[in-house]
């Protein structure tokens, strides 16, 4: 089955700096890679996703890159703000089906 | 994006009692919903896949007689924790799949269950 690893487990950055979170997956059949942001006591919120036919996708300050050959994908947040502080989860799977989630990255943006 | 609600947002119950958690897709019909459990500072663990009109599919190690799932309509799935014990205390989160377009998965806000 699918196995998703995520690094780092914790990340602290200064406000305005960039943050990068990396994930690897094992199942080459996975073709959908969403990223979720979870704030304390709340459910995960989809922030961006990418499909295997695309190498990069950007939405304002957030971007995701995918390397199918190496089976890894990354989340990039630029110009970080305190409200970006949360736990971020990557996931891998197929649209409409169950995802396998990474263990999460706790991001702290220091003012 | 699509909206998924859960009720209640938190519940405290006594050991041995049963608790029902509702998951609703508010602005779309979802043939598939998922139920997850999340322990503090851990990732989401899939418990079961709920398909409208059919029996739920449970992940290995999840007791189907303890965690009863009913997906009776295209907008509602329920999870009933029967004979709850303190070790069932957790954050339970549902998600629903938008059937059109890219079939994204949207999550509810979660239900915090505490069993005393």
Coordinates of N, CA and C in Angstrom, one line a residue:
Chain A
X1 N 0.8 -1.2 0.0 CA 0.0 0.0 0.0 C 0.8 1.2 0.0
X2 N 0.2 2.4 0.0 CA 0.8 3.7 -0.1 C 1.5 4.0 1.3
X3 N 2.6 4.6 1.2 CA 3.3 5.1 2.5 C 3.8 6.5 2.2
X4 N 3.4 7.5 3.0 CA 3.8 8.8 2.8 C 4.7 9.3 4.0
X5 N 5.8 9.9 3.6 CA 6.7 10.4 4.7 C 6.7 11.9 4.5
X6 N 6.9 12.7 5.6 CA 6.9 14.1 5.5 C 8.0 14.7 6.4
X7 N 8.7 15.7 5.9 CA 9.7 16.4 6.7 C 9.7 17.9 6.4
X8 N 10.1 18.7 7.4 CA 10.4 18.3 8.8 C 9.1 18.1 9.6
X9 N 9.3 17.6 10.8 CA 8.1 17.4 11.7 C 7.7 18.7 12.3
X10 N 8.7 19.6 12.5 CA 8.5 20.9 13.0 C 9.3 21.9 12.3
X11 N 8.8 23.1 12.1 CA 9.5 24.1 11.3 C 9.2 25.5 11.9
X12 N 10.2 26.3 12.2 CA 10.0 27.6 12.7 C 10.7 28.6 11.7
X13 N 10.0 29.6 11.3 CA 10.5 30.6 10.4 C 10.2 32.0 10.9
X14 N 10.9 33.0 10.5 CA 10.6 34.3 10.8 C 9.5 34.8 9.9
X15 N 8.7 35.7 10.3 CA 7.7 36.3 9.5 C 8.3 36.9 8.3
X16 N 7.8 36.6 7.1 CA 8.3 37.2 5.9 C 9.2 36.2 5.1
X17 N 9.7 35.2 5.9 CA 10.6 34.2 5.2 C 9.7 33.2 4.5
X18 N 10.4 32.3 3.8 CA 9.7 31.2 3.1 C 9.8 29.9 3.9
X19 N 8.8 29.1 3.7 CA 8.8 27.7 4.4 C 8.6 26.7 3.3
X20 N 9.3 25.6 3.5 CA 9.3 24.5 2.6 C 9.0 23.2 3.3
X21 N 8.1 22.4 2.9 CA 7.8 21.1 3.5 C 7.8 20.1 2.4
X22 N 8.5 19.0 2.7 CA 8.7 18.0 1.7 C 8.0 16.6 2.0
X23 N 7.5 16.0 1.0 CA 6.8 14.7 1.2 C 7.3 13.7 0.2
X24 N 7.4 12.4 0.5 CA 7.7 11.4 -0.4 C 6.6 10.3 -0.3
X25 N 6.3 9.7 -1.5 CA 5.3 8.6 -1.5 C 5.9 7.4 -2.1
X26 N 5.2 6.3 -1.9 CA 5.8 5.0 -2.4 C 5.0 4.4 -3.6
X27 N 3.7 4.7 -3.7 CA 2.9 4.0 -4.7 C 2.9 4.8 -6.0
X28 N 3.5 4.3 -7.0 CA 3.5 5.0 -8.3 C 2.1 5.2 -8.9
X29 N 1.1 4.4 -8.4 CA -0.2 4.6 -9.0 C -0.9 5.8 -8.4
X30 N -0.4 6.4 -7.3 CA -1.0 7.6 -6.8 C -0.8 8.7 -7.8
X31 N -1.9 9.5 -8.0 CA -1.8 10.5 -9.0 C -2.5 11.9 -8.6
X32 N -2.7 11.9 -7.3 CA -3.3 13.2 -6.7 C -2.7 13.4 -5.4
X33 N -2.3 14.7 -5.2 CA -1.5 15.0 -4.0 C -2.0 16.3 -3.4
X34 N -2.9 16.3 -2.4 CA -3.4 17.5 -1.8 C -2.6 17.8 -0.6
X35 N -2.7 19.1 -0.2 CA -2.1 19.6 1.0 C -3.2 20.2 1.9
X36 N -3.1 19.9 3.2 CA -4.1 20.4 4.1 C -3.5 21.2 5.2
X37 N -4.2 22.2 5.7 CA -3.8 23.0 6.8 C -4.7 22.7 7.9
X38 N -4.2 22.4 9.1 CA -5.1 22.1 10.2 C -4.7 23.0 11.4
X39 N -5.7 23.8 11.8 CA -5.5 24.7 13.0 C -6.0 23.9 14.2
X40 N -5.5 24.3 15.4 CA -5.8 23.6 16.6 C -7.3 23.4 16.8
X41 N -7.8 22.2 17.0 CA -9.2 21.9 17.3 C -10.1 22.0 16.1
X42 N -9.5 22.1 14.9 CA -10.4 22.2 13.7 C -10.0 21.1 12.7
X43 N -10.9 20.9 11.8 CA -10.7 19.9 10.7 C -9.7 20.4 9.7
X44 N -9.1 19.5 9.0 CA -8.1 20.0 7.9 C -8.8 20.8 6.8
X45 N -8.1 21.7 6.3 CA -8.6 22.6 5.2 C -7.7 22.4 4.0
X46 N -8.3 22.1 2.9 CA -7.6 21.9 1.6 C -7.0 23.3 1.2
X47 N -5.7 23.4 1.0 CA -5.1 24.6 0.6 C -4.6 24.6 -0.8
X48 N -4.2 23.5 -1.3 CA -3.7 23.4 -2.7 C -3.6 21.9 -3.0
X49 N -3.7 21.6 -4.2 CA -3.5 20.2 -4.7 C -2.8 20.2 -6.0
X50 N -2.3 19.0 -6.4 CA -1.6 18.9 -7.7 C -1.8 17.5 -8.2
X51 N -2.0 17.4 -9.5 CA -2.1 16.1 -10.1 C -0.9 15.7 -10.8
X52 N -0.8 14.4 -11.1 CA 0.5 13.8 -11.6 C 0.8 14.3 -13.0
X53 N -0.1 14.9 -13.7 CA 0.2 15.4 -15.1 C 0.7 16.9 -15.1
X54 N 0.9 17.4 -13.8 CA 1.4 18.8 -13.7 C 2.6 18.7 -12.8
X55 N 3.6 19.6 -13.1 CA 4.8 19.6 -12.3 C 4.8 20.6 -11.2
X56 N 4.0 21.7 -11.4 CA 4.0 22.8 -10.4 C 2.7 23.5 -10.5
X57 N 2.2 24.0 -9.4 CA 1.0 24.7 -9.3 C 1.2 25.8 -8.2
X58 N 0.6 27.0 -8.5 CA 0.8 28.1 -7.6 C -0.5 28.8 -7.4
X59 N -0.7 29.2 -6.1 CA -1.9 30.0 -5.7 C -1.5 31.0 -4.8
X60 N -1.2 32.2 -5.3 CA -0.8 33.4 -4.5 C 0.5 33.0 -3.7
X61 N 0.5 33.0 -2.4 CA 1.8 32.7 -1.7 C 2.1 31.2 -1.6
X62 N 1.3 30.4 -2.1 CA 1.4 28.9 -1.9 C 1.7 28.3 -3.2
X63 N 2.7 27.4 -3.2 CA 3.0 26.7 -4.5 C 3.3 25.2 -4.1
X64 N 3.0 24.3 -5.0 CA 3.4 22.9 -4.8 C 4.1 22.4 -6.0
X65 N 5.2 21.6 -5.8 CA 5.9 21.0 -6.9 C 5.9 19.5 -6.8
X66 N 5.9 18.9 -7.9 CA 5.8 17.4 -7.9 C 6.9 16.8 -8.9
X67 N 7.6 15.8 -8.3 CA 8.6 15.1 -9.1 C 8.2 13.6 -9.1
X68 N 7.5 13.3 -10.2 CA 7.0 11.9 -10.3 C 8.0 10.8 -10.3
X69 N 9.1 11.1 -11.0 CA 10.2 10.2 -11.1 C 10.8 9.8 -9.7
X70 N 11.0 10.9 -8.9 CA 11.5 10.7 -7.6 C 10.5 10.4 -6.5
X71 N 9.2 10.5 -6.9 CA 8.1 10.3 -6.0 C 8.2 11.2 -4.8
X72 N 8.4 12.5 -5.1 CA 8.3 13.5 -4.0 C 7.6 14.7 -4.5
X73 N 7.0 15.4 -3.5 CA 6.3 16.7 -3.8 C 6.5 17.6 -2.6
X74 N 6.5 18.9 -2.9 CA 6.8 19.8 -1.8 C 5.8 21.0 -1.8
X75 N 5.7 21.5 -0.6 CA 4.8 22.7 -0.4 C 5.7 23.9 -0.1
X76 N 5.5 25.0 -0.8 CA 6.3 26.2 -0.6 C 5.4 27.3 -0.2
X77 N 5.7 28.0 0.9 CA 4.9 29.1 1.4 C 5.9 30.3 1.4
X78 N 5.6 31.3 0.6 CA 6.4 32.5 0.6 C 5.8 33.6 1.5
X79 N 6.6 34.6 1.9 CA 6.2 35.7 2.7 C 5.3 35.3 3.8
X80 N 5.8 34.4 4.6 CA 5.0 33.8 5.7 C 4.5 34.8 6.7
X81 N 3.3 34.5 7.2 CA 2.6 35.4 8.1 C 2.2 34.6 9.4
X82 N 2.1 35.3 10.5 CA 1.7 34.5 11.7 C 0.5 33.6 11.6
X83 N -0.5 34.0 10.7 CA -1.7 33.2 10.6 C -1.4 31.9 9.7
X84 N -0.2 31.8 9.2 CA 0.2 30.6 8.5 C 0.6 29.5 9.5
X85 N 0.8 29.9 10.8 CA 1.1 28.9 11.8 C 0.0 27.9 12.0
X86 N 0.4 26.6 11.8 CA -0.6 25.5 11.8 C 0.1 24.2 11.6
X87 N -0.6 23.1 11.6 CA 0.0 21.8 11.2 C -0.4 21.6 9.7
X88 N 0.5 21.2 8.9 CA 0.3 21.0 7.5 C 0.5 19.5 7.2
X89 N -0.5 18.9 6.5 CA -0.4 17.5 6.1 C -0.4 17.4 4.6
X90 N 0.5 16.6 4.1 CA 0.5 16.2 2.7 C -0.3 14.8 2.6
X91 N -0.7 14.5 1.5 CA -1.4 13.3 1.3 C -1.2 12.8 -0.2
X92 N -1.4 11.5 -0.4 CA -1.2 10.9 -1.7 C -2.3 9.9 -1.9
X93 N -2.8 9.8 -3.2 CA -3.9 8.9 -3.5 C -4.4 9.2 -4.8
X94 N -5.7 8.8 -5.0 CA -6.4 9.1 -6.3 C -7.6 9.9 -6.0
X95 N -8.0 10.8 -6.9 CA -9.2 11.6 -6.7 C -10.5 10.7 -6.4
X96 N -11.2 11.1 -5.3 CA -12.4 10.4 -5.0 C -12.2 9.2 -4.1
X97 N -10.9 8.8 -3.9 CA -10.6 7.6 -3.1 C -9.9 8.1 -1.9
X98 N -9.7 7.1 -1.0 CA -9.0 7.4 0.2 C -7.6 7.9 0.0
X99 N -7.1 8.8 0.9 CA -5.8 9.3 0.8 C -5.0 8.7 1.9
X100 N -3.7 8.6 1.8 CA -2.8 8.3 2.9 C -2.1 9.6 3.3
X101 N -2.2 9.9 4.5 CA -1.7 11.2 5.0 C -0.2 11.1 5.5
X102 N 0.5 12.1 5.4 CA 1.8 12.2 6.0 C 1.6 12.5 7.5
X103 N 2.7 12.4 8.3 CA 2.6 12.6 9.7 C 2.4 14.0 10.2
X104 N 2.5 15.0 9.2 CA 2.3 16.3 9.6 C 3.5 17.1 9.9
X105 N 3.5 18.4 9.6 CA 4.5 19.4 10.0 C 3.9 20.5 10.7
X106 N 4.5 20.8 11.9 CA 4.0 21.9 12.7 C 4.8 23.1 12.3
X107 N 4.2 24.1 11.7 CA 4.8 25.3 11.3 C 4.5 26.4 12.2
X108 N 5.6 27.1 12.7 CA 5.5 28.2 13.5 C 6.1 29.4 12.8
X109 N 5.3 30.5 12.7 CA 5.8 31.7 12.0 C 6.0 32.7 13.2
X110 N 7.2 33.1 13.4 CA 7.6 34.0 14.5 C 7.5 35.4 14.1
X111 N 6.8 36.3 14.8 CA 6.6 37.7 14.4 C 7.9 38.5 14.7
Chain B
X1 N -15.0 26.7 -1.6 CA -15.0 25.3 -1.6 C -16.2 24.7 -1.0
X2 N -16.4 23.4 -1.1 CA -17.5 22.7 -0.5 C -17.5 22.7 1.0
X3 N -18.7 22.7 1.6 CA -18.8 22.8 3.0 C -19.3 21.5 3.6
X4 N -18.6 21.0 4.6 CA -19.0 19.8 5.4 C -19.1 20.2 6.8
X5 N -20.2 19.8 7.4 CA -20.4 20.1 8.8 C -20.5 18.8 9.7
X6 N -20.2 18.9 10.9 CA -20.3 17.8 11.9 C -21.0 18.2 13.1
X7 N -21.7 17.3 13.7 CA -22.4 17.6 14.9 C -22.4 16.4 15.8
X8 N -22.1 16.5 17.1 CA -21.8 17.7 17.7 C -20.3 18.1 17.5
X9 N -19.9 19.3 17.9 CA -18.5 19.6 17.8 C -17.7 19.0 19.0
X10 N -18.3 18.8 20.1 CA -17.7 18.1 21.2 C -18.7 17.4 22.0
X11 N -18.3 16.3 22.6 CA -19.3 15.5 23.4 C -18.5 14.8 24.5
X12 N -19.1 14.8 25.7 CA -18.6 14.0 26.8 C -19.6 13.0 27.2
X13 N -19.2 11.8 27.3 CA -20.1 10.7 27.7 C -19.5 9.8 28.7
X14 N -20.3 9.0 29.4 CA -19.8 8.1 30.4 C -19.5 6.7 29.7
X15 N -18.5 6.1 30.3 CA -18.1 4.8 29.8 C -19.3 3.8 29.7
X16 N -19.4 3.1 28.6 CA -20.5 2.2 28.4 C -21.7 2.7 27.6
X17 N -21.7 4.0 27.4 CA -22.8 4.6 26.7 C -22.4 4.7 25.2
X18 N -23.4 5.0 24.3 CA -23.1 5.2 22.9 C -23.3 6.6 22.5
X19 N -22.5 7.0 21.5 CA -22.5 8.4 21.0 C -22.6 8.4 19.5
X20 N -23.5 9.2 19.0 CA -23.7 9.3 17.5 C -23.1 10.7 17.0
X21 N -22.3 10.6 16.0 CA -21.8 11.8 15.4 C -22.3 11.9 13.9
X22 N -22.7 13.1 13.6 CA -23.3 13.3 12.2 C -22.3 14.1 11.3
X23 N -22.3 13.7 10.1 CA -21.5 14.4 9.1 C -22.4 14.7 7.9
X24 N -22.4 16.0 7.6 CA -23.3 16.4 6.5 C -22.5 17.2 5.4
X25 N -22.8 17.0 4.2 CA -22.3 17.8 3.1 C -23.4 18.8 2.8
X26 N -23.1 20.1 3.0 CA -24.1 21.1 3.0 C -24.5 21.6 1.6
X27 N -23.6 21.7 0.7 CA -23.9 22.2 -0.6 C -23.6 21.3 -1.8
X28 N -23.5 20.0 -1.5 CA -23.3 19.1 -2.6 C -23.7 17.7 -2.1
X29 N -23.9 16.8 -3.0 CA -24.2 15.4 -2.6 C -23.0 14.6 -2.7
X30 N -22.8 13.8 -1.7 CA -21.6 13.0 -1.6 C -21.9 11.5 -1.5
X31 N -21.5 10.8 -2.5 CA -21.7 9.4 -2.5 C -20.7 8.7 -1.6
X32 N -19.6 9.3 -1.4 CA -18.5 8.7 -0.6 C -18.1 9.7 0.5
X33 N -18.1 9.2 1.7 CA -17.6 9.9 2.9 C -16.6 9.1 3.6
X34 N -15.6 9.7 4.2 CA -14.6 9.0 5.0 C -14.7 9.4 6.5
X35 N -14.4 8.5 7.3 CA -14.3 8.8 8.8 C -12.9 8.5 9.2
X36 N -12.3 9.5 9.9 CA -11.0 9.5 10.4 C -11.0 9.6 11.9
X37 N -9.9 9.2 12.5 CA -9.7 9.4 14.0 C -8.3 10.1 14.1
X38 N -8.2 11.0 15.0 CA -6.9 11.7 15.1 C -6.6 11.9 16.6
X39 N -5.5 11.3 17.1 CA -5.1 11.4 18.4 C -4.2 12.7 18.5
X40 N -4.0 13.2 19.7 CA -3.3 14.5 19.9 C -1.9 14.4 19.2
X41 N -1.6 15.4 18.5 CA -0.3 15.6 17.8 C 0.0 14.4 16.8
X42 N -1.0 13.8 16.3 CA -0.8 12.7 15.4 C -1.5 13.0 14.1
X43 N -1.3 12.2 13.1 CA -1.9 12.4 11.8 C -3.3 11.8 11.8
X44 N -4.0 11.9 10.7 CA -5.3 11.3 10.5 C -5.2 9.9 10.2
X45 N -6.0 9.1 10.9 CA -6.0 7.6 10.6 C -7.4 7.3 10.0
X46 N -7.4 6.7 8.8 CA -8.7 6.3 8.3 C -9.3 5.2 9.0
X47 N -10.6 5.4 9.4 CA -11.3 4.3 10.1 C -12.2 3.5 9.1
X48 N -12.9 4.2 8.2 CA -13.8 3.5 7.3 C -14.2 4.4 6.2
X49 N -14.6 3.8 5.1 CA -15.2 4.5 4.0 C -16.7 4.2 3.9
X50 N -17.4 5.3 3.8 CA -18.9 5.2 3.9 C -19.4 5.5 2.5
X51 N -20.1 4.6 1.9 CA -20.8 4.8 0.6 C -22.3 4.8 0.7
X52 N -22.9 5.7 0.1 CA -24.4 5.9 0.2 C -25.0 4.6 -0.3
X53 N -25.9 4.1 0.5 CA -26.7 2.9 0.1 C -26.1 1.6 0.2
X54 N -24.8 1.5 0.8 CA -24.2 0.3 0.9 C -23.4 0.2 2.3
X55 N -22.9 -1.0 2.6 CA -22.2 -1.1 3.9 C -20.9 -0.4 3.8
X56 N -20.5 0.1 5.0 CA -19.2 0.8 5.0 C -18.1 -0.2 4.9
X57 N -17.0 0.2 4.5 CA -15.7 -0.6 4.4 C -14.8 -0.1 5.5
X58 N -14.4 -1.0 6.4 CA -13.6 -0.7 7.5 C -12.2 -1.0 7.3
X59 N -11.3 -0.2 7.9 CA -9.9 -0.4 7.8 C -9.5 -1.5 8.8
X60 N -8.4 -2.2 8.5 CA -7.9 -3.2 9.4 C -7.7 -2.7 10.8
X61 N -8.2 -3.5 11.7 CA -8.1 -3.1 13.1 C -9.2 -2.3 13.7
X62 N -10.1 -1.8 12.8 CA -11.3 -1.0 13.3 C -12.4 -2.0 13.5
X63 N -13.0 -2.0 14.7 CA -14.1 -2.9 14.9 C -15.4 -2.4 14.4
X64 N -16.0 -3.1 13.4 CA -17.2 -2.6 12.8 C -18.4 -2.6 13.7
X65 N -18.4 -3.5 14.6 CA -19.5 -3.6 15.6 C -19.4 -2.5 16.6
X66 N -18.3 -1.9 16.8 CA -18.1 -0.9 17.8 C -18.3 0.5 17.2
X67 N -17.9 0.6 15.9 CA -18.0 1.9 15.2 C -19.0 1.7 14.1
X68 N -20.3 2.0 14.3 CA -21.3 1.8 13.4 C -21.5 3.0 12.4
X69 N -21.4 2.7 11.2 CA -21.5 3.8 10.2 C -22.7 3.6 9.3
X70 N -23.5 4.7 9.2 CA -24.7 4.6 8.3 C -24.7 5.8 7.4
X71 N -24.7 5.5 6.1 CA -24.7 6.6 5.1 C -26.1 6.5 4.3
X72 N -27.1 7.0 5.0 CA -28.5 6.7 4.5 C -28.9 7.7 3.4
X73 N -28.2 8.8 3.3 CA -28.6 9.7 2.2 C -27.3 10.3 1.6
X74 N -27.5 11.0 0.5 CA -26.3 11.6 -0.2 C -25.7 12.8 0.5
X75 N -26.3 13.2 1.6 CA -25.8 14.3 2.4 C -25.5 14.0 3.8
X76 N -25.7 12.8 4.3 CA -25.6 12.5 5.7 C -24.9 11.1 5.9
X77 N -23.9 11.1 6.7 CA -23.3 9.9 7.2 C -23.2 10.0 8.7
X78 N -23.5 8.9 9.4 CA -23.4 9.0 10.9 C -22.4 7.9 11.4
X79 N -21.7 8.2 12.4 CA -20.8 7.3 13.1 C -21.3 7.2 14.5
X80 N -21.6 6.0 14.9 CA -22.0 5.7 16.3 C -20.9 4.9 17.0
X81 N -20.4 5.5 18.1 CA -19.4 4.8 18.9 C -20.2 4.0 20.0
X82 N -20.3 2.7 19.9 CA -21.1 2.0 20.9 C -20.2 1.5 22.0
X83 N -20.9 1.5 23.2 CA -20.2 1.0 24.4 C -18.8 1.7 24.6
X84 N -18.9 3.0 24.6 CA -17.6 3.8 24.5 C -16.8 3.5 25.8
X85 N -15.5 3.6 25.6 CA -14.5 3.4 26.7 C -13.6 4.6 26.6
X86 N -12.9 4.9 27.7 CA -11.9 6.0 27.7 C -10.9 6.0 26.6
X87 N -10.5 4.8 26.2 CA -9.6 4.8 25.0 C -10.2 5.2 23.7
X88 N -11.5 5.3 23.7 CA -12.1 5.8 22.4 C -12.1 7.3 22.4
X89 N -11.7 8.0 23.4 CA -11.6 9.4 23.4 C -10.6 9.9 22.3
X90 N -11.1 10.7 21.5 CA -10.3 11.2 20.3 C -11.0 12.3 19.6
X91 N -10.4 12.7 18.5 CA -10.9 13.7 17.6 C -11.4 12.9 16.4
X92 N -12.7 12.9 16.1 CA -13.2 12.2 15.0 C -13.6 13.2 13.9
X93 N -13.1 12.9 12.7 CA -13.2 13.9 11.6 C -13.8 13.1 10.4
X94 N -14.8 13.7 9.7 CA -15.3 13.1 8.5 C -14.9 13.9 7.3
X95 N -14.9 13.3 6.2 CA -14.7 14.1 4.9 C -15.6 13.6 3.9
X96 N -15.9 14.4 2.9 CA -16.8 14.1 1.8 C -16.2 14.4 0.5
X97 N -16.5 13.5 -0.5 CA -15.9 13.7 -1.8 C -16.9 14.4 -2.7
X98 N -16.4 15.5 -3.3 CA -17.2 16.2 -4.3 C -17.3 15.3 -5.5
X99 N -18.4 14.9 -6.0 CA -18.5 13.9 -7.1 C -18.1 14.5 -8.4
X100 N -18.3 15.8 -8.6 CA -18.0 16.4 -9.9 C -16.6 16.9 -10.0
X101 N -16.1 17.1 -11.2 CA -14.8 17.7 -11.4 C -13.7 16.9 -10.9
X102 N -12.8 17.6 -10.2 CA -11.6 16.9 -9.7 C -11.8 16.0 -8.5
X103 N -13.0 15.8 -8.0 CA -13.3 14.9 -6.9 C -12.5 15.2 -5.7
X104 N -12.4 16.4 -5.3 CA -11.7 16.8 -4.1 C -12.4 16.3 -2.8
X105 N -11.6 16.2 -1.8 CA -12.1 15.7 -0.5 C -12.1 16.8 0.5
X106 N -13.2 17.2 1.1 CA -13.3 18.2 2.0 C -13.7 17.7 3.4
X107 N -13.1 18.3 4.4 CA -13.2 17.8 5.8 C -14.2 18.6 6.6
X108 N -14.9 17.9 7.5 CA -15.7 18.6 8.5 C -14.8 19.2 9.6
X109 N -15.4 19.9 10.5 CA -14.6 20.6 11.6 C -14.2 19.6 12.7
X110 N -14.7 18.4 12.7 CA -14.2 17.5 13.7 C -15.2 17.4 14.9
X111 N -15.1 16.3 15.6 CA -15.9 16.1 16.9 C -14.9 15.6 17.9
X112 N -14.8 16.3 19.0 CA -14.0 15.9 20.1 C -14.8 15.1 21.1
X113 N -14.5 13.8 21.2 CA -15.2 12.9 22.1 C -14.3 12.6 23.3
X114 N -14.9 12.8 24.4 CA -14.2 12.5 25.7 C -15.1 11.5 26.4
X115 N -14.6 10.3 26.8 CA -15.3 9.3 27.5 C -14.7 9.2 28.9
X116 N -15.6 9.4 29.9 CA -15.2 9.4 31.3 C -15.5 8.1 32.0

